[in-house]
Short mmCIF file of C-alpha atoms in Angstrom, two decimals:
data_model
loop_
_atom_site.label_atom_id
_atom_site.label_comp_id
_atom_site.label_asym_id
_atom_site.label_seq_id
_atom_site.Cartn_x
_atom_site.Cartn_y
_atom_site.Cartn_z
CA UNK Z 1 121.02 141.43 107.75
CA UNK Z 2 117.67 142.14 108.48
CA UNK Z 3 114.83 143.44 106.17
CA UNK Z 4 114.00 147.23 107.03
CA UNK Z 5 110.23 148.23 108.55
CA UNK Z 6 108.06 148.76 105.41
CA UNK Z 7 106.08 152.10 106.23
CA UNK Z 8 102.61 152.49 106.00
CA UNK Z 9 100.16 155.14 105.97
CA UNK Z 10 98.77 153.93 109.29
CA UNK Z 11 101.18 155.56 111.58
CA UNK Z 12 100.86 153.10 114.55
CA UNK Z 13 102.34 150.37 112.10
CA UNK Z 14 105.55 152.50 111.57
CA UNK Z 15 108.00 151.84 114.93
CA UNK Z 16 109.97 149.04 115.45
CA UNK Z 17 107.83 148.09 118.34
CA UNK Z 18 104.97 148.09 116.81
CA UNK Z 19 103.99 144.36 116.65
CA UNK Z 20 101.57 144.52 112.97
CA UNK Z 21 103.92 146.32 111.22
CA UNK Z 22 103.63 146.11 107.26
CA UNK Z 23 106.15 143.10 107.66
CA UNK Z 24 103.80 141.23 109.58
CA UNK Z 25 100.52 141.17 108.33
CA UNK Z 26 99.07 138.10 110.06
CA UNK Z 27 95.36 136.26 108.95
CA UNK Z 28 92.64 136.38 111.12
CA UNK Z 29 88.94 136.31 111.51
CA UNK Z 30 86.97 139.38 113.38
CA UNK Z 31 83.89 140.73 113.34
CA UNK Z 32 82.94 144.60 114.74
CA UNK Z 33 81.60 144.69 118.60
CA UNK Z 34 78.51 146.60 116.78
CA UNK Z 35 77.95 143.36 114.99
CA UNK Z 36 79.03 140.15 115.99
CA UNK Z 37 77.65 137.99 113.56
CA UNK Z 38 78.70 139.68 110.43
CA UNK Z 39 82.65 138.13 110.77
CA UNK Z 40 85.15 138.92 107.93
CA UNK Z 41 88.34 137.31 107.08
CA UNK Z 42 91.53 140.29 107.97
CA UNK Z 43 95.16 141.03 108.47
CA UNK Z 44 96.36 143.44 111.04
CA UNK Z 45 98.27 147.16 110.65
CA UNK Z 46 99.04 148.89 113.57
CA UNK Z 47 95.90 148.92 116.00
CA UNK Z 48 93.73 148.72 113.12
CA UNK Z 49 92.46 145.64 111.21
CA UNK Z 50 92.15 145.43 107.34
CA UNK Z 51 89.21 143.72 105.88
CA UNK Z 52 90.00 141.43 103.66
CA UNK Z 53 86.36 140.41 102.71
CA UNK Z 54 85.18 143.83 101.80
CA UNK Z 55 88.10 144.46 100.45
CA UNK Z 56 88.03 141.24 98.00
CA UNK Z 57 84.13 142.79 97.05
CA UNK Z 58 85.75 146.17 96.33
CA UNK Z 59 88.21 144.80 93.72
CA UNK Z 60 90.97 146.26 96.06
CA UNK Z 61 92.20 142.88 96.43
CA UNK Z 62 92.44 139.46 94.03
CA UNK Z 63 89.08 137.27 94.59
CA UNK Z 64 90.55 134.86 96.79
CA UNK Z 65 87.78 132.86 99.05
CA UNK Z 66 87.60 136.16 102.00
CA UNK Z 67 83.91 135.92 100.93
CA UNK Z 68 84.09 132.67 103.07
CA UNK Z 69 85.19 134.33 105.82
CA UNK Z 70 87.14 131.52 107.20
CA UNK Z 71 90.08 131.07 105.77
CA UNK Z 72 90.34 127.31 104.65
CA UNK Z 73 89.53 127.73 100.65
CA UNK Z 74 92.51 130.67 101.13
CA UNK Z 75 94.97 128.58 102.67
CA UNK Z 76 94.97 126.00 100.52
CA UNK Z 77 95.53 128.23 97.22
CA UNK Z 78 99.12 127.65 98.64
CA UNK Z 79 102.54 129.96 99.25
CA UNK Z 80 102.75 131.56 96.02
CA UNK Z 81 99.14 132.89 96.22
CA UNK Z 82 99.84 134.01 99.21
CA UNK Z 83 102.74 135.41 98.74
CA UNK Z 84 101.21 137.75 96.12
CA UNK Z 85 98.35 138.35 98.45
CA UNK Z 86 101.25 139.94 101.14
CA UNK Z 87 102.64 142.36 98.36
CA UNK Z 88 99.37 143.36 97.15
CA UNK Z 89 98.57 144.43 100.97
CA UNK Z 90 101.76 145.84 101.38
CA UNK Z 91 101.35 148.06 98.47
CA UNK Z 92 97.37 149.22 99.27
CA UNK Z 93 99.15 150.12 102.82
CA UNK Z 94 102.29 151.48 101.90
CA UNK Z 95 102.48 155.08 103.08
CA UNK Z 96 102.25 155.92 99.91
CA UNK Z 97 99.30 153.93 98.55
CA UNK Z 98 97.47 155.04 95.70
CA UNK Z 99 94.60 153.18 96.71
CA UNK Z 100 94.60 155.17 100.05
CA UNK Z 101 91.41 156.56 99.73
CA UNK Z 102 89.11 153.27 98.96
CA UNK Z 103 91.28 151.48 101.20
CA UNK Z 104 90.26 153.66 104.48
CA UNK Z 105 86.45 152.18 103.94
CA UNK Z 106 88.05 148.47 104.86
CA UNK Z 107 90.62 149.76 108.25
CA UNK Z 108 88.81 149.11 111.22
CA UNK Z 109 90.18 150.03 114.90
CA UNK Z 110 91.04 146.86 116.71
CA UNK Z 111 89.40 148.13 119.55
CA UNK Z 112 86.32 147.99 118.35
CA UNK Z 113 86.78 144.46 116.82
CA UNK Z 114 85.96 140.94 118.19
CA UNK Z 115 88.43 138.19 117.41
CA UNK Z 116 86.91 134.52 116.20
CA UNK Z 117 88.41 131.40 115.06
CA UNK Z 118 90.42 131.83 111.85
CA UNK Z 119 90.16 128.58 110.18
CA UNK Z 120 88.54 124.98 110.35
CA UNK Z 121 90.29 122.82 112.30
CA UNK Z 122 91.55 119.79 110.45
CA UNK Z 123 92.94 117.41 112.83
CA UNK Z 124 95.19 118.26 116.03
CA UNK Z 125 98.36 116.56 116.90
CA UNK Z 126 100.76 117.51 120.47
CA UNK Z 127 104.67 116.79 119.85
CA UNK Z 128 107.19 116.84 122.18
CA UNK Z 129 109.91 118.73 120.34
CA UNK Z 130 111.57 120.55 123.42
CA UNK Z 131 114.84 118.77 124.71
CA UNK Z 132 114.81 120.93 127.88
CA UNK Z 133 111.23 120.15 128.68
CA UNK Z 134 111.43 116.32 128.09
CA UNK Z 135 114.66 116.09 130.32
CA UNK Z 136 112.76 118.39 132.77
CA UNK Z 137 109.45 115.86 132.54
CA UNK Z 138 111.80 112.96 132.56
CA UNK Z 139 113.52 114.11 136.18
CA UNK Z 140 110.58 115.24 137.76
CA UNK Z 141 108.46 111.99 137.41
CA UNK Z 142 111.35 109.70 137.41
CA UNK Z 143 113.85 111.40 139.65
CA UNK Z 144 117.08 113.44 139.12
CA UNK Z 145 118.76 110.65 137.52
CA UNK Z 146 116.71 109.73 135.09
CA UNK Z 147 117.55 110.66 130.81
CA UNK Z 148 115.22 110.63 127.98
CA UNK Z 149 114.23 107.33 126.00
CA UNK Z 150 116.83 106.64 123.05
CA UNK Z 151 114.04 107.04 120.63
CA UNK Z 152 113.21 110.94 121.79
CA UNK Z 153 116.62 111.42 120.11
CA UNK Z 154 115.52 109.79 116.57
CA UNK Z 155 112.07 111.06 116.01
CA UNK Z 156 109.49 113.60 117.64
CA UNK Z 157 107.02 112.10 119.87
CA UNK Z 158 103.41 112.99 119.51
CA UNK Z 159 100.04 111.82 120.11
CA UNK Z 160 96.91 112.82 117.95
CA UNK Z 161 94.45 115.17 120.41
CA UNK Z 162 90.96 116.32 119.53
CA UNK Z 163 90.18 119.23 117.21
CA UNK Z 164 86.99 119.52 119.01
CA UNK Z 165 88.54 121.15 122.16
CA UNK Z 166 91.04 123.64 120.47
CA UNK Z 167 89.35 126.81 121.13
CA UNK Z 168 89.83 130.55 120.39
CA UNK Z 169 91.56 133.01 122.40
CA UNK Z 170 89.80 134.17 125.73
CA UNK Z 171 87.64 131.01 126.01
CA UNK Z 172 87.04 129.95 129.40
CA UNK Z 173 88.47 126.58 130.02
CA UNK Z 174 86.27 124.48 132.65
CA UNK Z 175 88.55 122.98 135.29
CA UNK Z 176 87.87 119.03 134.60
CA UNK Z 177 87.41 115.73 135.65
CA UNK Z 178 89.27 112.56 135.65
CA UNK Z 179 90.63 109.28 137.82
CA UNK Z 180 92.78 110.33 140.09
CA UNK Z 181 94.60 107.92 142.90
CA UNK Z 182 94.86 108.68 146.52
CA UNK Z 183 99.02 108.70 147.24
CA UNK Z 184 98.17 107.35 151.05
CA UNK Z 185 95.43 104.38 150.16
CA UNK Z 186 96.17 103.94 146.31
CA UNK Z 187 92.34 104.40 146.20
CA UNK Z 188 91.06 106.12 142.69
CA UNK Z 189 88.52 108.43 142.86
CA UNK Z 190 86.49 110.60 139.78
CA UNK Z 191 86.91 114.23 140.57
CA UNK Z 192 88.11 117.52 139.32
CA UNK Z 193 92.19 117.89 138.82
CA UNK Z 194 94.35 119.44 141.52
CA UNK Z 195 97.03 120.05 139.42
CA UNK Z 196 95.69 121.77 136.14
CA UNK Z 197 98.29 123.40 134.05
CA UNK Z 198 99.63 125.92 131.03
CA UNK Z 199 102.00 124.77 128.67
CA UNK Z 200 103.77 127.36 126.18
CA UNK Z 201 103.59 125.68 123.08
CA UNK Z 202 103.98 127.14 119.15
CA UNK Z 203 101.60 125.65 116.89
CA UNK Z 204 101.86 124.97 113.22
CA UNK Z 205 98.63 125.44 110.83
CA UNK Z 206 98.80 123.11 107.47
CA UNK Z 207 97.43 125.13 104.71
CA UNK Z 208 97.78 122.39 101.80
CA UNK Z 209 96.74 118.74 102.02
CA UNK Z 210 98.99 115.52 101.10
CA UNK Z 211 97.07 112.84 100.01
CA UNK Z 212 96.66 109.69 102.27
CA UNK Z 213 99.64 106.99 101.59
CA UNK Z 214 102.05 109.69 100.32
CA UNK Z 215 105.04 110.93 101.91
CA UNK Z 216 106.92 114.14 101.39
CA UNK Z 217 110.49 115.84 101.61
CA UNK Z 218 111.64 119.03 103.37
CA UNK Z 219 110.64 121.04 100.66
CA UNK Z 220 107.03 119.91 100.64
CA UNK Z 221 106.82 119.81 103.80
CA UNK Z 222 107.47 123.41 104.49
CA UNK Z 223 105.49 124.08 101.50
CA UNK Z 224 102.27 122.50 103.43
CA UNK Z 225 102.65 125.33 106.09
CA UNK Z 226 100.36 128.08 106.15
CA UNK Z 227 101.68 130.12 109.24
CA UNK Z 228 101.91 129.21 113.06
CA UNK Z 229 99.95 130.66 116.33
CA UNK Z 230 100.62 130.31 119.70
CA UNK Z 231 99.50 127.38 121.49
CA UNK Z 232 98.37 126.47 125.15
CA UNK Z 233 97.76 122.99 125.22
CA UNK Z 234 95.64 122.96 128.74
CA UNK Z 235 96.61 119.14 131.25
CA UNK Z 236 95.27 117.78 133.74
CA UNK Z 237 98.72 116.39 135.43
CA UNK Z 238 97.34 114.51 138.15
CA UNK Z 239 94.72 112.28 135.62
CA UNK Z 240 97.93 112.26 133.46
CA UNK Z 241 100.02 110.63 135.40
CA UNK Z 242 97.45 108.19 136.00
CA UNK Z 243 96.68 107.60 132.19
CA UNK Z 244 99.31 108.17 130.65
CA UNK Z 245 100.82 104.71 130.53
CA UNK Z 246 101.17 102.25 128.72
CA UNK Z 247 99.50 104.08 126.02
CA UNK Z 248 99.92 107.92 126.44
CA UNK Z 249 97.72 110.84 127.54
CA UNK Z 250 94.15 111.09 127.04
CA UNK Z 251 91.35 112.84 129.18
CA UNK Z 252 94.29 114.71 130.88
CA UNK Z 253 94.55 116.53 127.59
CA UNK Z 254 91.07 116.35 125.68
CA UNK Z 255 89.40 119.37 128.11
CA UNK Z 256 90.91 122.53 126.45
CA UNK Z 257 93.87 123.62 124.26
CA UNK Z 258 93.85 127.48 123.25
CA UNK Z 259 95.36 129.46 119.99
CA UNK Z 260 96.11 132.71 119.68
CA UNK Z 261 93.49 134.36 116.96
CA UNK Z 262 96.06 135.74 114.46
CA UNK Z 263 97.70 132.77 111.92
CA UNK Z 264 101.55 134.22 111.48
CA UNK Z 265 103.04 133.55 107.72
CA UNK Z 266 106.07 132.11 107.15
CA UNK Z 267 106.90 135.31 104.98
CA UNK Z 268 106.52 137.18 108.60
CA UNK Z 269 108.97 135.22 109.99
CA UNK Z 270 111.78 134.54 107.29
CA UNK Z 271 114.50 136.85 108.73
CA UNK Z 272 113.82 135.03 112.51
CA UNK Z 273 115.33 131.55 111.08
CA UNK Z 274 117.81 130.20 113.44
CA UNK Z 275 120.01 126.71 113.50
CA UNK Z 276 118.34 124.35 115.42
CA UNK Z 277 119.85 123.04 118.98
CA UNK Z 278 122.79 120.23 118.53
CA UNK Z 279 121.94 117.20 117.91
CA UNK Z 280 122.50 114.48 120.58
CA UNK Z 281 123.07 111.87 117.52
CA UNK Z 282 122.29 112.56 113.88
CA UNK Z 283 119.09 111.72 112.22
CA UNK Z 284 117.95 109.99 110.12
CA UNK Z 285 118.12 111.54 106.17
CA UNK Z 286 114.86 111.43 105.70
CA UNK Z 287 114.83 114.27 108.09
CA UNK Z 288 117.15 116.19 105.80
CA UNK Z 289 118.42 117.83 108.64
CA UNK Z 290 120.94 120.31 107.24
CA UNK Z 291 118.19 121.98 106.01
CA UNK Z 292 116.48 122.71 109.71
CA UNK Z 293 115.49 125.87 111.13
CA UNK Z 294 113.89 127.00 114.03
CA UNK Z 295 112.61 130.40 114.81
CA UNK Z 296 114.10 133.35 116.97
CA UNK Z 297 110.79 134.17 118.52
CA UNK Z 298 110.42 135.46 122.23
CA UNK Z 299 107.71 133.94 124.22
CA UNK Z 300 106.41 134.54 128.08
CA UNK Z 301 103.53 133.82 129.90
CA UNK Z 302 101.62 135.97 132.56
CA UNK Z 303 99.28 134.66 135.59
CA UNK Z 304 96.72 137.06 136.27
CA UNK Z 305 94.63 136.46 139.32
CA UNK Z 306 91.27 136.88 140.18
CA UNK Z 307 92.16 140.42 141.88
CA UNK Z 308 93.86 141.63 138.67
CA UNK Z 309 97.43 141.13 140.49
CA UNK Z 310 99.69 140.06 137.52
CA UNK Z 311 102.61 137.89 137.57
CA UNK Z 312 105.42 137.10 134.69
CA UNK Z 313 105.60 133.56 134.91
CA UNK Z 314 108.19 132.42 132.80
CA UNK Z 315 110.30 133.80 129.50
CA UNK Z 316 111.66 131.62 126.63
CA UNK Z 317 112.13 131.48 122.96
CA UNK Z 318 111.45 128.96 120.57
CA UNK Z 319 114.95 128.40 119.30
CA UNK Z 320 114.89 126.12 121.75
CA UNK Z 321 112.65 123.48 120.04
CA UNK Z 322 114.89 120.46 119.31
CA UNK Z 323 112.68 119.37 116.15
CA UNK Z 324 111.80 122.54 113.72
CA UNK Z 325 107.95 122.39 112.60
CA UNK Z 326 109.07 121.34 109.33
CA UNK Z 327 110.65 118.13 110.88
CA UNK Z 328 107.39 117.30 113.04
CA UNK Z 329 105.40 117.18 109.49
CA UNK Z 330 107.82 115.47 108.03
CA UNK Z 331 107.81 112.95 110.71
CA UNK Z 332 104.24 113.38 111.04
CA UNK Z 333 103.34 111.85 107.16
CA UNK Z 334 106.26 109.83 107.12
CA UNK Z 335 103.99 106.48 107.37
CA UNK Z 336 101.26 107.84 104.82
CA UNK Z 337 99.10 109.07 107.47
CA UNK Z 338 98.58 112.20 104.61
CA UNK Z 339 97.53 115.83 106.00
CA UNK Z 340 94.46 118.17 105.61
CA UNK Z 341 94.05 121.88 105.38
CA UNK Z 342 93.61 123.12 108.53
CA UNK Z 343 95.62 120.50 110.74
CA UNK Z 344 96.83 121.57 113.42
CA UNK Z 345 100.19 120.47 115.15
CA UNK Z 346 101.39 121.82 118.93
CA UNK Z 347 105.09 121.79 119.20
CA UNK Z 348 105.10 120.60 122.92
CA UNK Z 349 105.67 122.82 125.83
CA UNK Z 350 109.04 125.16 125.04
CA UNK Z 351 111.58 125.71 128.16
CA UNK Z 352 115.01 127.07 128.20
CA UNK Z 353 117.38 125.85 130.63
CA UNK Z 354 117.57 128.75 133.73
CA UNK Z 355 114.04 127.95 136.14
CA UNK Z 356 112.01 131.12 134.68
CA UNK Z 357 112.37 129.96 131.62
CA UNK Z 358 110.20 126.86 131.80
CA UNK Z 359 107.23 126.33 130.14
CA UNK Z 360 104.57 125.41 132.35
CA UNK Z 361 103.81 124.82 136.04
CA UNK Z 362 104.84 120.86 136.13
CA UNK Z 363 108.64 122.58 135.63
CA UNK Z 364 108.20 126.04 137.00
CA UNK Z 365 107.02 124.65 140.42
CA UNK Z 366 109.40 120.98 140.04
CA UNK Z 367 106.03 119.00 140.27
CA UNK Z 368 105.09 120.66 143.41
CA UNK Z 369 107.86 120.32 145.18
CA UNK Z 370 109.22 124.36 144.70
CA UNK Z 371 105.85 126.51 144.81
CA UNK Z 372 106.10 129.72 142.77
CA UNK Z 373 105.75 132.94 144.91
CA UNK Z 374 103.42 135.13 142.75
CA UNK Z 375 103.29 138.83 143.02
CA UNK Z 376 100.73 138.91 145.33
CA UNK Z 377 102.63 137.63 147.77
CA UNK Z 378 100.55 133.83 147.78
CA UNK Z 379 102.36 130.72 145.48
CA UNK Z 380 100.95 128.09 143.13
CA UNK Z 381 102.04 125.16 142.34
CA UNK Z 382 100.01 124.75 139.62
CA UNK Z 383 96.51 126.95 138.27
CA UNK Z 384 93.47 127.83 140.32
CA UNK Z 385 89.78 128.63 139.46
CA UNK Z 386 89.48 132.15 138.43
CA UNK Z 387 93.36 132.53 137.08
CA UNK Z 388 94.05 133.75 133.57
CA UNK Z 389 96.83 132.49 131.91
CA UNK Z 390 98.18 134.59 128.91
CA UNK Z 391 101.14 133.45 126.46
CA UNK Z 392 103.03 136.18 124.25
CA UNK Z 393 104.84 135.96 121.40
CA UNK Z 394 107.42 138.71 119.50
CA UNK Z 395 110.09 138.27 116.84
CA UNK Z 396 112.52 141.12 116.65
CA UNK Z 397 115.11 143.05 114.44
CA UNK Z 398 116.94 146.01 114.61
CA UNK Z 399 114.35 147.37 112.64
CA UNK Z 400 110.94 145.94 113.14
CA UNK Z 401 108.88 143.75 115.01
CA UNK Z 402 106.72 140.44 114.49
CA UNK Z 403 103.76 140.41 117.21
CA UNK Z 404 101.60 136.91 117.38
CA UNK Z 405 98.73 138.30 119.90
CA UNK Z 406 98.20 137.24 122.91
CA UNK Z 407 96.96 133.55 123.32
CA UNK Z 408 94.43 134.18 126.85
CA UNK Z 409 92.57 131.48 128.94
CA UNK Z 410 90.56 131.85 131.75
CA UNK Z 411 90.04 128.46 134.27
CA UNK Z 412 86.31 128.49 135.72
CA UNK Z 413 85.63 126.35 138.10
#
């Protein structure tokens, strides 16, 4: 059974659609339209944001590192810190706070509030975690008949990206450049991609380091986790394909990949766990896999385009990921490649099986082959200058609801 909606004194956090209820209370970085340098470290209630710097220099709230802004030195104070940290919010909000009073000097309208990055970025590492999406891949570049490699079914296959292209929500992504072969001549030519596209991923933040040359179990390895954001990890497919082998992508995924601003606990999320998928073949112990979960969390993606005409692209949940974040750290330091806090690791792109349910354009449009028809009336195969691509997120109960923000990217030529 589900936990019941905590209520607040700010009304808009109170109904079980509300998506920053007093259950939620994400981390985040803003800073007030009126001034946009002066940013301050927050969690979210209703439309409102709490400041969680001025409310550290008020005494409201433990002296935790919010003077920082950024939220690196918090993270890595680790779960039961911040754990404590959720109650003592949840008790300055509760509707029936006795710290009401000083408390309405550090609640801000959203509104009037301009998102930033939240943390430092560490390192970034892409898996591909999604069973449905690999098959998917798999058929569309190989044909119909085509399976997935044995070892997709023993371990979660990554490659290490760049943390200097993971940008913040609304960032304009610049359509890019890369080798691309002519199909008729074979010729390769340098110019800009022809078939850029989304892909719905779920990422994972680290919020606790492991020291080079160590490896950890399940229970560390959830213990490393600081919360998760949404993901769009931004590829070039036609420089992909191109690149990819023997070796793996590169330039086809070093342009762009976007999170969403808020950084969701794993407190926010504890009554969403759900058995991951079947396994194919077991795996290995080290995985400790009777101890997996994934989460029950609803995820869609919108195209709007240039004319404001919006489209629902696709709906999916992440319950579908094969490997549970947990399982792509564990893999992740399992040859002593150590963590940092602030890492950051993409899940892959997450598909269910039925077509609107697919996670990016490469399986939404079967490489080209099945254009979408958008609402407009005109169909893409895959993203166009000017097109904004925005990924959702909820988790909900019978009695509340866990929001992640919207994760928004523009393409510019």
């Amino acid at each position: 059974m589900s936990s019941s909606l905590i209520q607040s004194f700010i009304e808009e956090a109170n109904s079980r659609s509300a998506d920053f209820p007093l259950n939620n209370l994400p981390f985040g970085v803003f800073s007030e339209k009126s001034r946009p340098k002066k940013k301050f470290s927050c969690t979210a209630i209703g439309d409102k944001v709490f400041n969680l710097s001025l409310a550290e220099e008020l005494g409201l709230i433990s002296d935790l590192g919010f003077s920082k802004v950024l939220l690196n030195s918090f993270m890595e104070k680790g779960k039961k810190v911040r754990q404590s940290l959720r109650h003592q919010i949840q008790e300055i909000l509760s509707e029936n706070s006795s710290k009401k009073d000083i408390a309405l000097n550090c609640i801000i309208p959203m509104e009037d509030c301009i998102h930033s990055m939240p943390f430092e970025i560490g390192e970034y590492t892409d898996f591909y975690s999604c069973k449905n999406h690999a098959l998917n891949a798999s058929k569309i570049i190989r044909g119909e008949d085509a399976g997935l490699s044995p070892n997709w079914y023993s371990l979660p296959v990554a490659y290490n990206g760049r943390k200097s292209s993971v940008v913040i929500s609304g960032s304009d992504i610049k359509r890019p450049r890369g080798q691309i072969p002519d199909k008729e001549t074979g010729l390769v030519a340098y110019k800009k991609t022809e078939k850029l596209d989304f892909e719905l991923e779920l990422g994972t933040v680290i919020g606790k380091p492991l020291e080079w040359s160590r490896t950890s179990d399940y229970r560390e390895s959830e213990d490393l986790i600081f919360g998760f954001v949404l993901l769009n990890d931004w590829s070039a497919r036609d420089i992909q394909s191109w690149e990819y082998q023997p070796l793996g992508p590169f330039l086809s995924k070093a342009f762009g990949t976007t999170i969403s601003p808020w950084v969701i606990s794993p407190e926010a999320l504890e009554d969403f766990k759900l058995n991951p998928p079947k396994r194919e073949i077991p795996l290995l112990p080290h995985f400790e896999d009777e101890k997996s979960y994934v989460f029950d969390i609803n995820l869609s993606v919108k195209l709007i385009e240039d004319d404001g005409t919006e489209t629902s692209l696709a709906k999916t949940n992440a319950k579908e990921l094969y490997y549970s974040p947990v399982q792509q750290i564990l893999h992740h330091s399992s040859s002593g490649s150590g963590m940092s806090v602030g890492d950051l690791l993409g899940s892959g792109t997450i598909s269910g099986i039925e077509k609107r349910s697919r996670g990016c354009f490469l399986e939404l449009s079967w490489g080209g082959a099945e254009p979408v028809e958008l609402a407009s009336g005109k169909k893409r195969s895959f993203i166009e200058d000017n097109d904004t691509v925005i990924l959702s997120g909820v988790s909900q109960s019978e009695h509340y609801s866990i929001g992640f923000g919207d994760c928004v990217g523009k393409i510019i030529p």
